[in-house]
């Protein structure tokens, strides 16, 4: 198993947190991982992306030219990275903020209105990134939900551990959305 992922969005959307969680979850499971952050010149509100590799074998290079999966939280990120995804790869889109269709027809696309789901189902838009991360976990099975939750305990300072149940519900919401989409695709195909 090897999964190369690029996660991208505006600063403040939790892009780096998602990448760190995936890398830590991979470590928890004894896998080889790499995580490389990349920030725009601005801080909050500027562009941010990170590259994550999770593999059963040694990671030869942390640089990702053609990701297996692209997770985009805003339109500029879709426009910047869509062409890089491997043919047949996955594209997870935050349809709350991305109002254009992907240009490529050779990708598995899952559009999720994560901001609306976070507000309507969980009452907190700050966990919208965790919804799309949950969808990724369900689609790829690169890491388990329990490993991500274990990583969350390591990443969050102890005084924020009260947020773990909310994050768990957000991850499970994303997993449910992805599972529904997979079942829909099987019934149509």
mmCIF file with all atom_site columns, C-alpha atoms in Angstrom:
data_model
loop_
_atom_site.group_PDB
_atom_site.id
_atom_site.type_symbol
_atom_site.label_atom_id
_atom_site.label_alt_id
_atom_site.label_comp_id
_atom_site.label_asym_id
_atom_site.label_entity_id
_atom_site.label_seq_id
_atom_site.pdbx_PDB_ins_code
_atom_site.Cartn_x
_atom_site.Cartn_y
_atom_site.Cartn_z
_atom_site.occupancy
_atom_site.B_iso_or_equiv
_atom_site.pdbx_formal_charge
_atom_site.auth_seq_id
_atom_site.auth_comp_id
_atom_site.auth_asym_id
_atom_site.auth_atom_id
_atom_site.pdbx_PDB_model_num
ATOM 1   C CA . UNK A 1 1   ? 0.000   0.000  0.000   1.00 0.00 ? 1   UNK A CA 1
ATOM 2   C CA . UNK A 1 2   ? 1.224   3.439  -0.912  1.00 0.00 ? 2   UNK A CA 1
ATOM 3   C CA . UNK A 1 3   ? -0.827  6.609  -0.994  1.00 0.00 ? 3   UNK A CA 1
ATOM 4   C CA . UNK A 1 4   ? 0.490   10.010 -2.057  1.00 0.00 ? 4   UNK A CA 1
ATOM 5   C CA . UNK A 1 5   ? -1.796  12.897 -1.148  1.00 0.00 ? 5   UNK A CA 1
ATOM 6   C CA . UNK A 1 6   ? -1.775  16.631 -1.708  1.00 0.00 ? 6   UNK A CA 1
ATOM 7   C CA . UNK A 1 7   ? -4.064  18.628 0.587   1.00 0.00 ? 7   UNK A CA 1
ATOM 8   C CA . UNK A 1 8   ? -4.634  22.274 -0.286  1.00 0.00 ? 8   UNK A CA 1
ATOM 9   C CA . UNK A 1 9   ? -6.716  25.285 0.703   1.00 0.00 ? 9   UNK A CA 1
ATOM 10  C CA . UNK A 1 10  ? -6.552  28.667 2.392   1.00 0.00 ? 10  UNK A CA 1
ATOM 11  C CA . UNK A 1 11  ? -4.534  29.131 5.558   1.00 0.00 ? 11  UNK A CA 1
ATOM 12  C CA . UNK A 1 12  ? -6.852  28.610 8.520   1.00 0.00 ? 12  UNK A CA 1
ATOM 13  C CA . UNK A 1 13  ? -8.887  25.811 6.908   1.00 0.00 ? 13  UNK A CA 1
ATOM 14  C CA . UNK A 1 14  ? -6.945  23.086 8.699   1.00 0.00 ? 14  UNK A CA 1
ATOM 15  C CA . UNK A 1 15  ? -4.945  21.819 5.724   1.00 0.00 ? 15  UNK A CA 1
ATOM 16  C CA . UNK A 1 16  ? -1.753  21.351 7.740   1.00 0.00 ? 16  UNK A CA 1
ATOM 17  C CA . UNK A 1 17  ? -3.659  19.714 10.588  1.00 0.00 ? 17  UNK A CA 1
ATOM 18  C CA . UNK A 1 18  ? -5.177  17.168 8.195   1.00 0.00 ? 18  UNK A CA 1
ATOM 19  C CA . UNK A 1 19  ? -1.748  16.374 6.771   1.00 0.00 ? 19  UNK A CA 1
ATOM 20  C CA . UNK A 1 20  ? -0.203  16.001 10.209  1.00 0.00 ? 20  UNK A CA 1
ATOM 21  C CA . UNK A 1 21  ? -3.030  13.750 11.355  1.00 0.00 ? 21  UNK A CA 1
ATOM 22  C CA . UNK A 1 22  ? -2.617  11.485 8.337   1.00 0.00 ? 22  UNK A CA 1
ATOM 23  C CA . UNK A 1 23  ? 1.149   11.260 8.878   1.00 0.00 ? 23  UNK A CA 1
ATOM 24  C CA . UNK A 1 24  ? 0.785   10.587 12.616  1.00 0.00 ? 24  UNK A CA 1
ATOM 25  C CA . UNK A 1 25  ? -1.944  7.999  11.976  1.00 0.00 ? 25  UNK A CA 1
ATOM 26  C CA . UNK A 1 26  ? 0.390   6.243  9.540   1.00 0.00 ? 26  UNK A CA 1
ATOM 27  C CA . UNK A 1 27  ? 3.119   6.231  12.195  1.00 0.00 ? 27  UNK A CA 1
ATOM 28  C CA . UNK A 1 28  ? 0.681   4.826  14.773  1.00 0.00 ? 28  UNK A CA 1
ATOM 29  C CA . UNK A 1 29  ? 0.048   1.963  12.337  1.00 0.00 ? 29  UNK A CA 1
ATOM 30  C CA . UNK A 1 30  ? 3.768   1.343  11.811  1.00 0.00 ? 30  UNK A CA 1
ATOM 31  C CA . UNK A 1 31  ? 3.805   2.658  8.237   1.00 0.00 ? 31  UNK A CA 1
ATOM 32  C CA . UNK A 1 32  ? 6.414   4.783  6.538   1.00 0.00 ? 32  UNK A CA 1
ATOM 33  C CA . UNK A 1 33  ? 5.299   8.407  6.176   1.00 0.00 ? 33  UNK A CA 1
ATOM 34  C CA . UNK A 1 34  ? 6.387   11.820 5.012   1.00 0.00 ? 34  UNK A CA 1
ATOM 35  C CA . UNK A 1 35  ? 4.751   15.225 5.484   1.00 0.00 ? 35  UNK A CA 1
ATOM 36  C CA . UNK A 1 36  ? 5.903   18.426 3.806   1.00 0.00 ? 36  UNK A CA 1
ATOM 37  C CA . UNK A 1 37  ? 4.084   21.708 4.459   1.00 0.00 ? 37  UNK A CA 1
ATOM 38  C CA . UNK A 1 38  ? 4.049   24.624 2.012   1.00 0.00 ? 38  UNK A CA 1
ATOM 39  C CA . UNK A 1 39  ? 2.704   28.054 2.893   1.00 0.00 ? 39  UNK A CA 1
ATOM 40  C CA . UNK A 1 40  ? 1.965   31.093 0.771   1.00 0.00 ? 40  UNK A CA 1
ATOM 41  C CA . UNK A 1 41  ? 3.545   34.395 1.819   1.00 0.00 ? 41  UNK A CA 1
ATOM 42  C CA . UNK A 1 42  ? 0.458   35.329 3.853   1.00 0.00 ? 42  UNK A CA 1
ATOM 43  C CA . UNK A 1 43  ? -0.439  33.583 7.069   1.00 0.00 ? 43  UNK A CA 1
ATOM 44  C CA . UNK A 1 44  ? -4.156  33.145 7.792   1.00 0.00 ? 44  UNK A CA 1
ATOM 45  C CA . UNK A 1 45  ? -6.174  33.390 4.582   1.00 0.00 ? 45  UNK A CA 1
ATOM 46  C CA . UNK A 1 46  ? -3.194  32.798 2.288   1.00 0.00 ? 46  UNK A CA 1
ATOM 47  C CA . UNK A 1 47  ? -2.646  29.608 0.349   1.00 0.00 ? 47  UNK A CA 1
ATOM 48  C CA . UNK A 1 48  ? -1.455  26.503 2.123   1.00 0.00 ? 48  UNK A CA 1
ATOM 49  C CA . UNK A 1 49  ? -0.805  22.958 0.995   1.00 0.00 ? 49  UNK A CA 1
ATOM 50  C CA . UNK A 1 50  ? 1.016   19.912 2.176   1.00 0.00 ? 50  UNK A CA 1
ATOM 51  C CA . UNK A 1 51  ? 2.162   16.645 0.710   1.00 0.00 ? 51  UNK A CA 1
ATOM 52  C CA . UNK A 1 52  ? 1.697   13.404 2.628   1.00 0.00 ? 52  UNK A CA 1
ATOM 53  C CA . UNK A 1 53  ? 2.909   9.937  1.725   1.00 0.00 ? 53  UNK A CA 1
ATOM 54  C CA . UNK A 1 54  ? 1.724   6.864  3.628   1.00 0.00 ? 54  UNK A CA 1
ATOM 55  C CA . UNK A 1 55  ? 3.339   3.604  2.590   1.00 0.00 ? 55  UNK A CA 1
ATOM 56  C CA . UNK A 1 56  ? 4.054   0.068  3.688   1.00 0.00 ? 56  UNK A CA 1
ATOM 57  C CA . UNK A 1 57  ? 7.529   0.487  2.184   1.00 0.00 ? 57  UNK A CA 1
ATOM 58  C CA . UNK A 1 58  ? 10.245  3.076  2.654   1.00 0.00 ? 58  UNK A CA 1
ATOM 59  C CA . UNK A 1 59  ? 9.367   6.467  1.155   1.00 0.00 ? 59  UNK A CA 1
ATOM 60  C CA . UNK A 1 60  ? 12.011  7.179  -1.473  1.00 0.00 ? 60  UNK A CA 1
ATOM 61  C CA . UNK A 1 61  ? 11.194  10.879 -1.840  1.00 0.00 ? 61  UNK A CA 1
ATOM 62  C CA . UNK A 1 62  ? 8.850   13.180 0.061   1.00 0.00 ? 62  UNK A CA 1
ATOM 63  C CA . UNK A 1 63  ? 8.269   15.229 -3.109  1.00 0.00 ? 63  UNK A CA 1
ATOM 64  C CA . UNK A 1 64  ? 4.954   14.369 -4.786  1.00 0.00 ? 64  UNK A CA 1
ATOM 65  C CA . UNK A 1 65  ? 4.690   15.167 -8.490  1.00 0.00 ? 65  UNK A CA 1
ATOM 66  C CA . UNK A 1 66  ? 1.577   13.075 -9.247  1.00 0.00 ? 66  UNK A CA 1
ATOM 67  C CA . UNK A 1 67  ? -0.599  12.467 -6.192  1.00 0.00 ? 67  UNK A CA 1
ATOM 68  C CA . UNK A 1 68  ? -2.947  9.501  -5.973  1.00 0.00 ? 68  UNK A CA 1
ATOM 69  C CA . UNK A 1 69  ? -5.405  11.776 -4.177  1.00 0.00 ? 69  UNK A CA 1
ATOM 70  C CA . UNK A 1 70  ? -5.962  15.522 -4.167  1.00 0.00 ? 70  UNK A CA 1
ATOM 71  C CA . UNK A 1 71  ? -8.048  17.095 -1.396  1.00 0.00 ? 71  UNK A CA 1
ATOM 72  C CA . UNK A 1 72  ? -8.970  20.704 -2.166  1.00 0.00 ? 72  UNK A CA 1
ATOM 73  C CA . UNK A 1 73  ? -10.792 23.063 0.149   1.00 0.00 ? 73  UNK A CA 1
ATOM 74  C CA . UNK A 1 74  ? -10.911 26.126 -2.133  1.00 0.00 ? 74  UNK A CA 1
ATOM 75  C CA . UNK A 1 75  ? -11.112 27.032 -5.824  1.00 0.00 ? 75  UNK A CA 1
ATOM 76  C CA . UNK A 1 76  ? -7.522  28.302 -6.286  1.00 0.00 ? 76  UNK A CA 1
ATOM 77  C CA . UNK A 1 77  ? -6.251  24.943 -4.999  1.00 0.00 ? 77  UNK A CA 1
ATOM 78  C CA . UNK A 1 78  ? -8.379  23.015 -7.489  1.00 0.00 ? 78  UNK A CA 1
ATOM 79  C CA . UNK A 1 79  ? -7.149  25.208 -10.324 1.00 0.00 ? 79  UNK A CA 1
ATOM 80  C CA . UNK A 1 80  ? -3.518  24.827 -9.229  1.00 0.00 ? 80  UNK A CA 1
ATOM 81  C CA . UNK A 1 81  ? -3.296  21.086 -8.509  1.00 0.00 ? 81  UNK A CA 1
ATOM 82  C CA . UNK A 1 82  ? -5.975  19.282 -10.557 1.00 0.00 ? 82  UNK A CA 1
ATOM 83  C CA . UNK A 1 83  ? -3.685  18.654 -13.527 1.00 0.00 ? 83  UNK A CA 1
ATOM 84  C CA . UNK A 1 84  ? -1.092  16.964 -11.291 1.00 0.00 ? 84  UNK A CA 1
ATOM 85  C CA . UNK A 1 85  ? -3.262  14.049 -10.116 1.00 0.00 ? 85  UNK A CA 1
ATOM 86  C CA . UNK A 1 86  ? -2.444  10.616 -11.532 1.00 0.00 ? 86  UNK A CA 1
ATOM 87  C CA . UNK A 1 87  ? -4.898  9.403  -14.202 1.00 0.00 ? 87  UNK A CA 1
ATOM 88  C CA . UNK A 1 88  ? -7.585  7.441  -12.375 1.00 0.00 ? 88  UNK A CA 1
ATOM 89  C CA . UNK A 1 89  ? -6.744  9.201  -9.113  1.00 0.00 ? 89  UNK A CA 1
ATOM 90  C CA . UNK A 1 90  ? -9.131  10.678 -6.583  1.00 0.00 ? 90  UNK A CA 1
ATOM 91  C CA . UNK A 1 91  ? -10.245 14.277 -6.239  1.00 0.00 ? 91  UNK A CA 1
ATOM 92  C CA . UNK A 1 92  ? -12.092 15.313 -3.075  1.00 0.00 ? 92  UNK A CA 1
ATOM 93  C CA . UNK A 1 93  ? -13.660 18.753 -3.403  1.00 0.00 ? 93  UNK A CA 1
ATOM 94  C CA . UNK A 1 94  ? -15.133 21.095 -0.812  1.00 0.00 ? 94  UNK A CA 1
ATOM 95  C CA . UNK A 1 95  ? -18.193 22.034 -2.858  1.00 0.00 ? 95  UNK A CA 1
ATOM 96  C CA . UNK A 1 96  ? -19.122 24.654 -0.254  1.00 0.00 ? 96  UNK A CA 1
ATOM 97  C CA . UNK A 1 97  ? -16.379 26.907 -1.603  1.00 0.00 ? 97  UNK A CA 1
ATOM 98  C CA . UNK A 1 98  ? -15.634 25.508 -5.057  1.00 0.00 ? 98  UNK A CA 1
ATOM 99  C CA . UNK A 1 99  ? -18.208 26.573 -7.613  1.00 0.00 ? 99  UNK A CA 1
ATOM 100 C CA . UNK A 1 100 ? -16.566 25.169 -10.756 1.00 0.00 ? 100 UNK A CA 1
ATOM 101 C CA . UNK A 1 101 ? -16.437 21.672 -12.187 1.00 0.00 ? 101 UNK A CA 1
ATOM 102 C CA . UNK A 1 102 ? -13.137 19.820 -12.452 1.00 0.00 ? 102 UNK A CA 1
ATOM 103 C CA . UNK A 1 103 ? -11.653 19.945 -15.949 1.00 0.00 ? 103 UNK A CA 1
ATOM 104 C CA . UNK A 1 104 ? -10.473 16.333 -16.050 1.00 0.00 ? 104 UNK A CA 1
ATOM 105 C CA . UNK A 1 105 ? -12.740 13.411 -16.843 1.00 0.00 ? 105 UNK A CA 1
ATOM 106 C CA . UNK A 1 106 ? -10.290 10.664 -15.813 1.00 0.00 ? 106 UNK A CA 1
ATOM 107 C CA . UNK A 1 107 ? -10.541 11.163 -12.040 1.00 0.00 ? 107 UNK A CA 1
ATOM 108 C CA . UNK A 1 108 ? -12.813 9.760  -9.345  1.00 0.00 ? 108 UNK A CA 1
ATOM 109 C CA . UNK A 1 109 ? -14.448 12.929 -8.026  1.00 0.00 ? 109 UNK A CA 1
ATOM 110 C CA . UNK A 1 110 ? -16.282 13.317 -4.744  1.00 0.00 ? 110 UNK A CA 1
ATOM 111 C CA . UNK A 1 111 ? -17.830 16.723 -4.052  1.00 0.00 ? 111 UNK A CA 1
ATOM 112 C CA . UNK A 1 112 ? -18.814 17.311 -0.440  1.00 0.00 ? 112 UNK A CA 1
ATOM 113 C CA . UNK A 1 113 ? -20.404 20.498 0.948   1.00 0.00 ? 113 UNK A CA 1
ATOM 114 C CA . UNK A 1 114 ? -18.280 20.232 4.088   1.00 0.00 ? 114 UNK A CA 1
ATOM 115 C CA . UNK A 1 115 ? -18.975 23.713 5.451   1.00 0.00 ? 115 UNK A CA 1
ATOM 116 C CA . UNK A 1 116 ? -22.745 23.173 5.326   1.00 0.00 ? 116 UNK A CA 1
ATOM 117 C CA . UNK A 1 117 ? -22.485 19.659 6.765   1.00 0.00 ? 117 UNK A CA 1
ATOM 118 C CA . UNK A 1 118 ? -20.280 20.896 9.600   1.00 0.00 ? 118 UNK A CA 1
ATOM 119 C CA . UNK A 1 119 ? -22.756 23.637 10.484  1.00 0.00 ? 119 UNK A CA 1
ATOM 120 C CA . UNK A 1 120 ? -25.972 21.640 10.022  1.00 0.00 ? 120 UNK A CA 1
ATOM 121 C CA . UNK A 1 121 ? -24.919 18.317 11.530  1.00 0.00 ? 121 UNK A CA 1
ATOM 122 C CA . UNK A 1 122 ? -22.304 19.409 14.070  1.00 0.00 ? 122 UNK A CA 1
ATOM 123 C CA . UNK A 1 123 ? -22.994 23.083 14.708  1.00 0.00 ? 123 UNK A CA 1
ATOM 124 C CA . UNK A 1 124 ? -19.369 24.047 14.109  1.00 0.00 ? 124 UNK A CA 1
ATOM 125 C CA . UNK A 1 125 ? -17.787 24.917 10.748  1.00 0.00 ? 125 UNK A CA 1
ATOM 126 C CA . UNK A 1 126 ? -14.305 24.622 12.246  1.00 0.00 ? 126 UNK A CA 1
ATOM 127 C CA . UNK A 1 127 ? -14.466 20.833 11.800  1.00 0.00 ? 127 UNK A CA 1
ATOM 128 C CA . UNK A 1 128 ? -15.293 20.952 8.072   1.00 0.00 ? 128 UNK A CA 1
ATOM 129 C CA . UNK A 1 129 ? -11.747 19.786 7.296   1.00 0.00 ? 129 UNK A CA 1
ATOM 130 C CA . UNK A 1 130 ? -12.340 16.690 9.419   1.00 0.00 ? 130 UNK A CA 1
ATOM 131 C CA . UNK A 1 131 ? -15.413 15.802 7.366   1.00 0.00 ? 131 UNK A CA 1
ATOM 132 C CA . UNK A 1 132 ? -13.407 15.701 4.139   1.00 0.00 ? 132 UNK A CA 1
ATOM 133 C CA . UNK A 1 133 ? -10.625 13.816 5.941   1.00 0.00 ? 133 UNK A CA 1
ATOM 134 C CA . UNK A 1 134 ? -13.194 11.228 7.049   1.00 0.00 ? 134 UNK A CA 1
ATOM 135 C CA . UNK A 1 135 ? -14.295 10.809 3.437   1.00 0.00 ? 135 UNK A CA 1
ATOM 136 C CA . UNK A 1 136 ? -10.671 10.246 2.426   1.00 0.00 ? 136 UNK A CA 1
ATOM 137 C CA . UNK A 1 137 ? -10.242 7.592  5.127   1.00 0.00 ? 137 UNK A CA 1
ATOM 138 C CA . UNK A 1 138 ? -13.350 5.749  3.940   1.00 0.00 ? 138 UNK A CA 1
ATOM 139 C CA . UNK A 1 139 ? -12.369 5.889  0.265   1.00 0.00 ? 139 UNK A CA 1
ATOM 140 C CA . UNK A 1 140 ? -8.733  4.862  0.594   1.00 0.00 ? 140 UNK A CA 1
ATOM 141 C CA . UNK A 1 141 ? -8.472  2.894  3.846   1.00 0.00 ? 141 UNK A CA 1
ATOM 142 C CA . UNK A 1 142 ? -4.887  4.230  4.018   1.00 0.00 ? 142 UNK A CA 1
ATOM 143 C CA . UNK A 1 143 ? -5.270  4.613  7.782   1.00 0.00 ? 143 UNK A CA 1
ATOM 144 C CA . UNK A 1 144 ? -8.034  3.756  10.216  1.00 0.00 ? 144 UNK A CA 1
ATOM 145 C CA . UNK A 1 145 ? -10.384 6.067  12.064  1.00 0.00 ? 145 UNK A CA 1
ATOM 146 C CA . UNK A 1 146 ? -8.949  4.841  15.365  1.00 0.00 ? 146 UNK A CA 1
ATOM 147 C CA . UNK A 1 147 ? -5.406  5.705  14.264  1.00 0.00 ? 147 UNK A CA 1
ATOM 148 C CA . UNK A 1 148 ? -6.487  9.228  13.309  1.00 0.00 ? 148 UNK A CA 1
ATOM 149 C CA . UNK A 1 149 ? -8.198  9.639  16.676  1.00 0.00 ? 149 UNK A CA 1
ATOM 150 C CA . UNK A 1 150 ? -5.051  8.382  18.397  1.00 0.00 ? 150 UNK A CA 1
ATOM 151 C CA . UNK A 1 151 ? -3.035  10.892 16.402  1.00 0.00 ? 151 UNK A CA 1
ATOM 152 C CA . UNK A 1 152 ? -5.471  13.629 17.400  1.00 0.00 ? 152 UNK A CA 1
ATOM 153 C CA . UNK A 1 153 ? -4.627  12.950 21.047  1.00 0.00 ? 153 UNK A CA 1
ATOM 154 C CA . UNK A 1 154 ? -0.953  13.515 20.243  1.00 0.00 ? 154 UNK A CA 1
ATOM 155 C CA . UNK A 1 155 ? -1.449  16.606 18.037  1.00 0.00 ? 155 UNK A CA 1
ATOM 156 C CA . UNK A 1 156 ? -3.977  18.461 20.185  1.00 0.00 ? 156 UNK A CA 1
ATOM 157 C CA . UNK A 1 157 ? -2.747  19.983 23.439  1.00 0.00 ? 157 UNK A CA 1
ATOM 158 C CA . UNK A 1 158 ? -4.338  18.299 26.436  1.00 0.00 ? 158 UNK A CA 1
ATOM 159 C CA . UNK A 1 159 ? -6.566  21.281 27.217  1.00 0.00 ? 159 UNK A CA 1
ATOM 160 C CA . UNK A 1 160 ? -8.164  20.758 23.754  1.00 0.00 ? 160 UNK A CA 1
ATOM 161 C CA . UNK A 1 161 ? -8.909  17.038 24.209  1.00 0.00 ? 161 UNK A CA 1
ATOM 162 C CA . UNK A 1 162 ? -12.513 18.002 24.936  1.00 0.00 ? 162 UNK A CA 1
ATOM 163 C CA . UNK A 1 163 ? -12.775 18.602 21.147  1.00 0.00 ? 163 UNK A CA 1
ATOM 164 C CA . UNK A 1 164 ? -11.949 14.990 20.259  1.00 0.00 ? 164 UNK A CA 1
ATOM 165 C CA . UNK A 1 165 ? -15.599 13.764 20.374  1.00 0.00 ? 165 UNK A CA 1
ATOM 166 C CA . UNK A 1 166 ? -16.644 16.579 17.999  1.00 0.00 ? 166 UNK A CA 1
ATOM 167 C CA . UNK A 1 167 ? -13.782 15.722 15.663  1.00 0.00 ? 167 UNK A CA 1
ATOM 168 C CA . UNK A 1 168 ? -14.757 12.056 15.804  1.00 0.00 ? 168 UNK A CA 1
ATOM 169 C CA . UNK A 1 169 ? -18.320 12.912 14.774  1.00 0.00 ? 169 UNK A CA 1
ATOM 170 C CA . UNK A 1 170 ? -16.973 15.053 11.915  1.00 0.00 ? 170 UNK A CA 1
ATOM 171 C CA . UNK A 1 171 ? -14.738 12.220 10.693  1.00 0.00 ? 171 UNK A CA 1
ATOM 172 C CA . UNK A 1 172 ? -17.645 9.760  10.923  1.00 0.00 ? 172 UNK A CA 1
ATOM 173 C CA . UNK A 1 173 ? -19.873 12.183 9.002   1.00 0.00 ? 173 UNK A CA 1
ATOM 174 C CA . UNK A 1 174 ? -17.333 12.285 6.172   1.00 0.00 ? 174 UNK A CA 1
ATOM 175 C CA . UNK A 1 175 ? -16.977 8.514  6.217   1.00 0.00 ? 175 UNK A CA 1
ATOM 176 C CA . UNK A 1 176 ? -20.746 8.134  5.955   1.00 0.00 ? 176 UNK A CA 1
ATOM 177 C CA . UNK A 1 177 ? -20.907 10.553 2.999   1.00 0.00 ? 177 UNK A CA 1
ATOM 178 C CA . UNK A 1 178 ? -18.156 8.637  1.201   1.00 0.00 ? 178 UNK A CA 1
ATOM 179 C CA . UNK A 1 179 ? -19.756 5.263  1.964   1.00 0.00 ? 179 UNK A CA 1
ATOM 180 C CA . UNK A 1 180 ? -23.068 6.507  0.536   1.00 0.00 ? 180 UNK A CA 1
ATOM 181 C CA . UNK A 1 181 ? -21.254 7.707  -2.586  1.00 0.00 ? 181 UNK A CA 1
ATOM 182 C CA . UNK A 1 182 ? -19.470 4.352  -3.008  1.00 0.00 ? 182 UNK A CA 1
ATOM 183 C CA . UNK A 1 183 ? -22.779 2.488  -2.715  1.00 0.00 ? 183 UNK A CA 1
ATOM 184 C CA . UNK A 1 184 ? -24.353 4.885  -5.215  1.00 0.00 ? 184 UNK A CA 1
ATOM 185 C CA . UNK A 1 185 ? -21.519 4.316  -7.702  1.00 0.00 ? 185 UNK A CA 1
ATOM 186 C CA . UNK A 1 186 ? -21.819 0.525  -7.347  1.00 0.00 ? 186 UNK A CA 1
ATOM 187 C CA . UNK A 1 187 ? -25.565 0.627  -7.932  1.00 0.00 ? 187 UNK A CA 1
ATOM 188 C CA . UNK A 1 188 ? -25.125 2.833  -11.026 1.00 0.00 ? 188 UNK A CA 1
ATOM 189 C CA . UNK A 1 189 ? -22.238 0.809  -12.436 1.00 0.00 ? 189 UNK A CA 1
#
